[in-house]
């Protein structure tokens, strides 16, 4: 069971300078709650780095040669409690970053990061129903 999803686009950045504080925020999250759908708090509350945290959540964090987190990808196919993780990391994620997702039913949304906050924003569709317009 579960809801299948895939990452369709990303723009994600955490500076190397912010990585230790972001890791501490993840440790705190893991100690505050035990169960996050597919991952247990104790599995990441003592992780040695953010790459290990993301791995326990079924995600991969790409690190550049300077130690900055520059991209994320999903290693699993089921949606869990990612929003909780992203909210904990939001103060350290560069504003205007996002992770775009598509669900098995066609739903599209982004986890957007701005001013230290993460929001889940769903796409809205609009149609031009003017029958006189040409295609």
Short mmCIF file of C-alpha atoms in Angstrom, two decimals:
data_model
loop_
_atom_site.label_atom_id
_atom_site.label_comp_id
_atom_site.label_asym_id
_atom_site.label_seq_id
_atom_site.Cartn_x
_atom_site.Cartn_y
_atom_site.Cartn_z
CA UNK A 1 0.00 0.00 0.00
CA UNK A 2 1.00 3.60 -0.29
CA UNK A 3 0.90 6.42 -2.77
CA UNK A 4 3.42 6.16 -5.62
CA UNK A 5 5.24 9.33 -6.59
CA UNK A 6 8.20 10.53 -8.58
CA UNK A 7 10.37 13.64 -8.51
CA UNK A 8 9.95 15.54 -11.79
CA UNK A 9 12.13 18.61 -11.17
CA UNK A 10 14.32 20.12 -8.46
CA UNK A 11 16.20 23.23 -7.55
CA UNK A 12 17.73 22.58 -4.13
CA UNK A 13 20.65 24.06 -2.20
CA UNK A 14 22.02 23.98 1.34
CA UNK A 15 25.40 25.65 1.83
CA UNK A 16 28.26 23.70 3.35
CA UNK A 17 28.28 26.23 6.21
CA UNK A 18 24.66 25.35 7.08
CA UNK A 19 25.06 21.57 6.90
CA UNK A 20 25.96 21.06 10.61
CA UNK A 21 22.93 23.08 11.79
CA UNK A 22 20.66 21.27 9.31
CA UNK A 23 21.92 17.93 10.63
CA UNK A 24 21.19 19.04 14.21
CA UNK A 25 17.64 19.98 13.15
CA UNK A 26 17.19 16.46 11.74
CA UNK A 27 18.52 14.90 14.95
CA UNK A 28 16.02 16.98 16.92
CA UNK A 29 13.18 15.92 14.61
CA UNK A 30 14.10 12.26 15.01
CA UNK A 31 14.05 12.54 18.79
CA UNK A 32 10.72 14.41 18.84
CA UNK A 33 8.69 11.75 17.07
CA UNK A 34 9.25 8.05 16.53
CA UNK A 35 7.37 7.15 13.35
CA UNK A 36 7.37 8.96 9.98
CA UNK A 37 5.55 6.35 7.82
CA UNK A 38 8.46 4.49 6.21
CA UNK A 39 11.25 5.58 8.58
CA UNK A 40 11.71 5.54 12.34
CA UNK A 41 13.13 8.53 14.21
CA UNK A 42 15.91 6.50 15.76
CA UNK A 43 17.14 5.61 12.27
CA UNK A 44 18.22 9.18 11.51
CA UNK A 45 18.39 10.93 14.90
CA UNK A 46 22.04 9.88 15.21
CA UNK A 47 23.06 10.09 11.54
CA UNK A 48 26.63 11.24 10.96
CA UNK A 49 25.71 13.54 8.05
CA UNK A 50 22.77 14.77 5.97
CA UNK A 51 23.46 12.20 3.27
CA UNK A 52 22.75 9.47 5.82
CA UNK A 53 19.58 11.26 6.96
CA UNK A 54 18.27 11.44 3.39
CA UNK A 55 19.22 7.82 2.77
CA UNK A 56 17.11 6.63 5.72
CA UNK A 57 14.16 8.54 4.24
CA UNK A 58 14.64 6.89 0.82
CA UNK A 59 16.16 9.98 -0.76
CA UNK A 60 19.60 10.84 -2.10
CA UNK A 61 21.35 14.11 -1.41
CA UNK A 62 23.95 15.23 -3.96
CA UNK A 63 26.94 17.03 -2.48
CA UNK A 64 29.38 19.09 -4.58
CA UNK A 65 33.15 19.29 -4.10
CA UNK A 66 32.77 22.26 -1.70
CA UNK A 67 30.40 20.31 0.55
CA UNK A 68 27.19 22.07 -0.52
CA UNK A 69 23.98 20.09 -1.00
CA UNK A 70 23.07 20.86 -4.61
CA UNK A 71 20.31 18.40 -5.51
CA UNK A 72 17.98 15.72 -4.19
CA UNK A 73 16.43 12.66 -5.77
CA UNK A 74 14.04 10.02 -4.56
CA UNK A 75 15.30 6.44 -4.23
CA UNK A 76 11.96 4.90 -3.29
CA UNK A 77 8.57 5.19 -4.96
CA UNK A 78 6.19 5.71 -2.03
CA UNK A 79 5.29 9.01 -0.43
CA UNK A 80 5.87 9.17 3.29
CA UNK A 81 6.20 12.07 5.72
CA UNK A 82 8.74 14.01 3.67
CA UNK A 83 7.07 17.29 4.49
CA UNK A 84 8.13 16.86 8.14
CA UNK A 85 11.76 16.39 7.08
CA UNK A 86 11.64 19.31 4.66
CA UNK A 87 10.06 21.58 7.29
CA UNK A 88 12.92 20.76 9.68
CA UNK A 89 15.48 21.55 6.97
CA UNK A 90 13.72 24.67 5.61
CA UNK A 91 15.67 27.25 7.66
CA UNK A 92 18.86 26.01 5.98
CA UNK A 93 17.59 25.56 2.41
CA UNK A 94 18.21 28.45 0.03
CA UNK A 95 15.07 30.48 -0.71
CA UNK A 96 13.45 29.74 -4.08
CA UNK A 97 14.49 26.08 -3.86
CA UNK A 98 11.84 23.48 -4.66
CA UNK A 99 11.20 19.78 -5.18
CA UNK A 100 8.50 19.07 -7.78
CA UNK A 101 6.53 15.83 -7.46
CA UNK A 102 3.98 13.91 -9.51
CA UNK A 103 1.67 11.35 -7.94
CA UNK A 104 0.22 8.16 -9.38
CA UNK A 105 -3.10 9.92 -9.98
CA UNK A 106 -1.51 12.80 -11.91
CA UNK A 107 -1.46 15.24 -9.00
CA UNK A 108 1.47 17.64 -9.26
CA UNK A 109 2.91 19.67 -6.41
CA UNK A 110 6.05 21.26 -5.12
CA UNK A 111 7.71 21.45 -1.78
CA UNK A 112 8.78 25.10 -1.90
CA UNK A 113 11.41 26.65 0.33
CA UNK A 114 11.24 30.37 1.05
CA UNK A 115 12.39 32.49 3.97
CA UNK A 116 13.11 29.49 6.19
CA UNK A 117 9.75 27.79 5.59
CA UNK A 118 8.65 24.84 3.52
CA UNK A 119 5.19 24.64 1.98
CA UNK A 120 3.44 22.00 -0.06
CA UNK A 121 1.95 23.81 -3.09
CA UNK A 122 -0.34 21.99 -5.54
CA UNK A 123 -0.55 22.85 -9.23
CA UNK A 124 -3.78 24.34 -10.53
CA UNK A 125 -5.06 23.66 -14.01
CA UNK A 126 -7.06 26.08 -16.11
CA UNK A 127 -8.69 25.56 -19.45
CA UNK A 128 -9.69 28.05 -22.08
CA UNK A 129 -13.27 27.01 -22.79
CA UNK A 130 -13.87 29.61 -25.49
CA UNK A 131 -15.42 27.48 -28.23
CA UNK A 132 -14.76 30.14 -30.86
CA UNK A 133 -11.00 30.01 -30.43
CA UNK A 134 -9.00 28.00 -32.94
CA UNK A 135 -6.59 25.27 -31.92
#
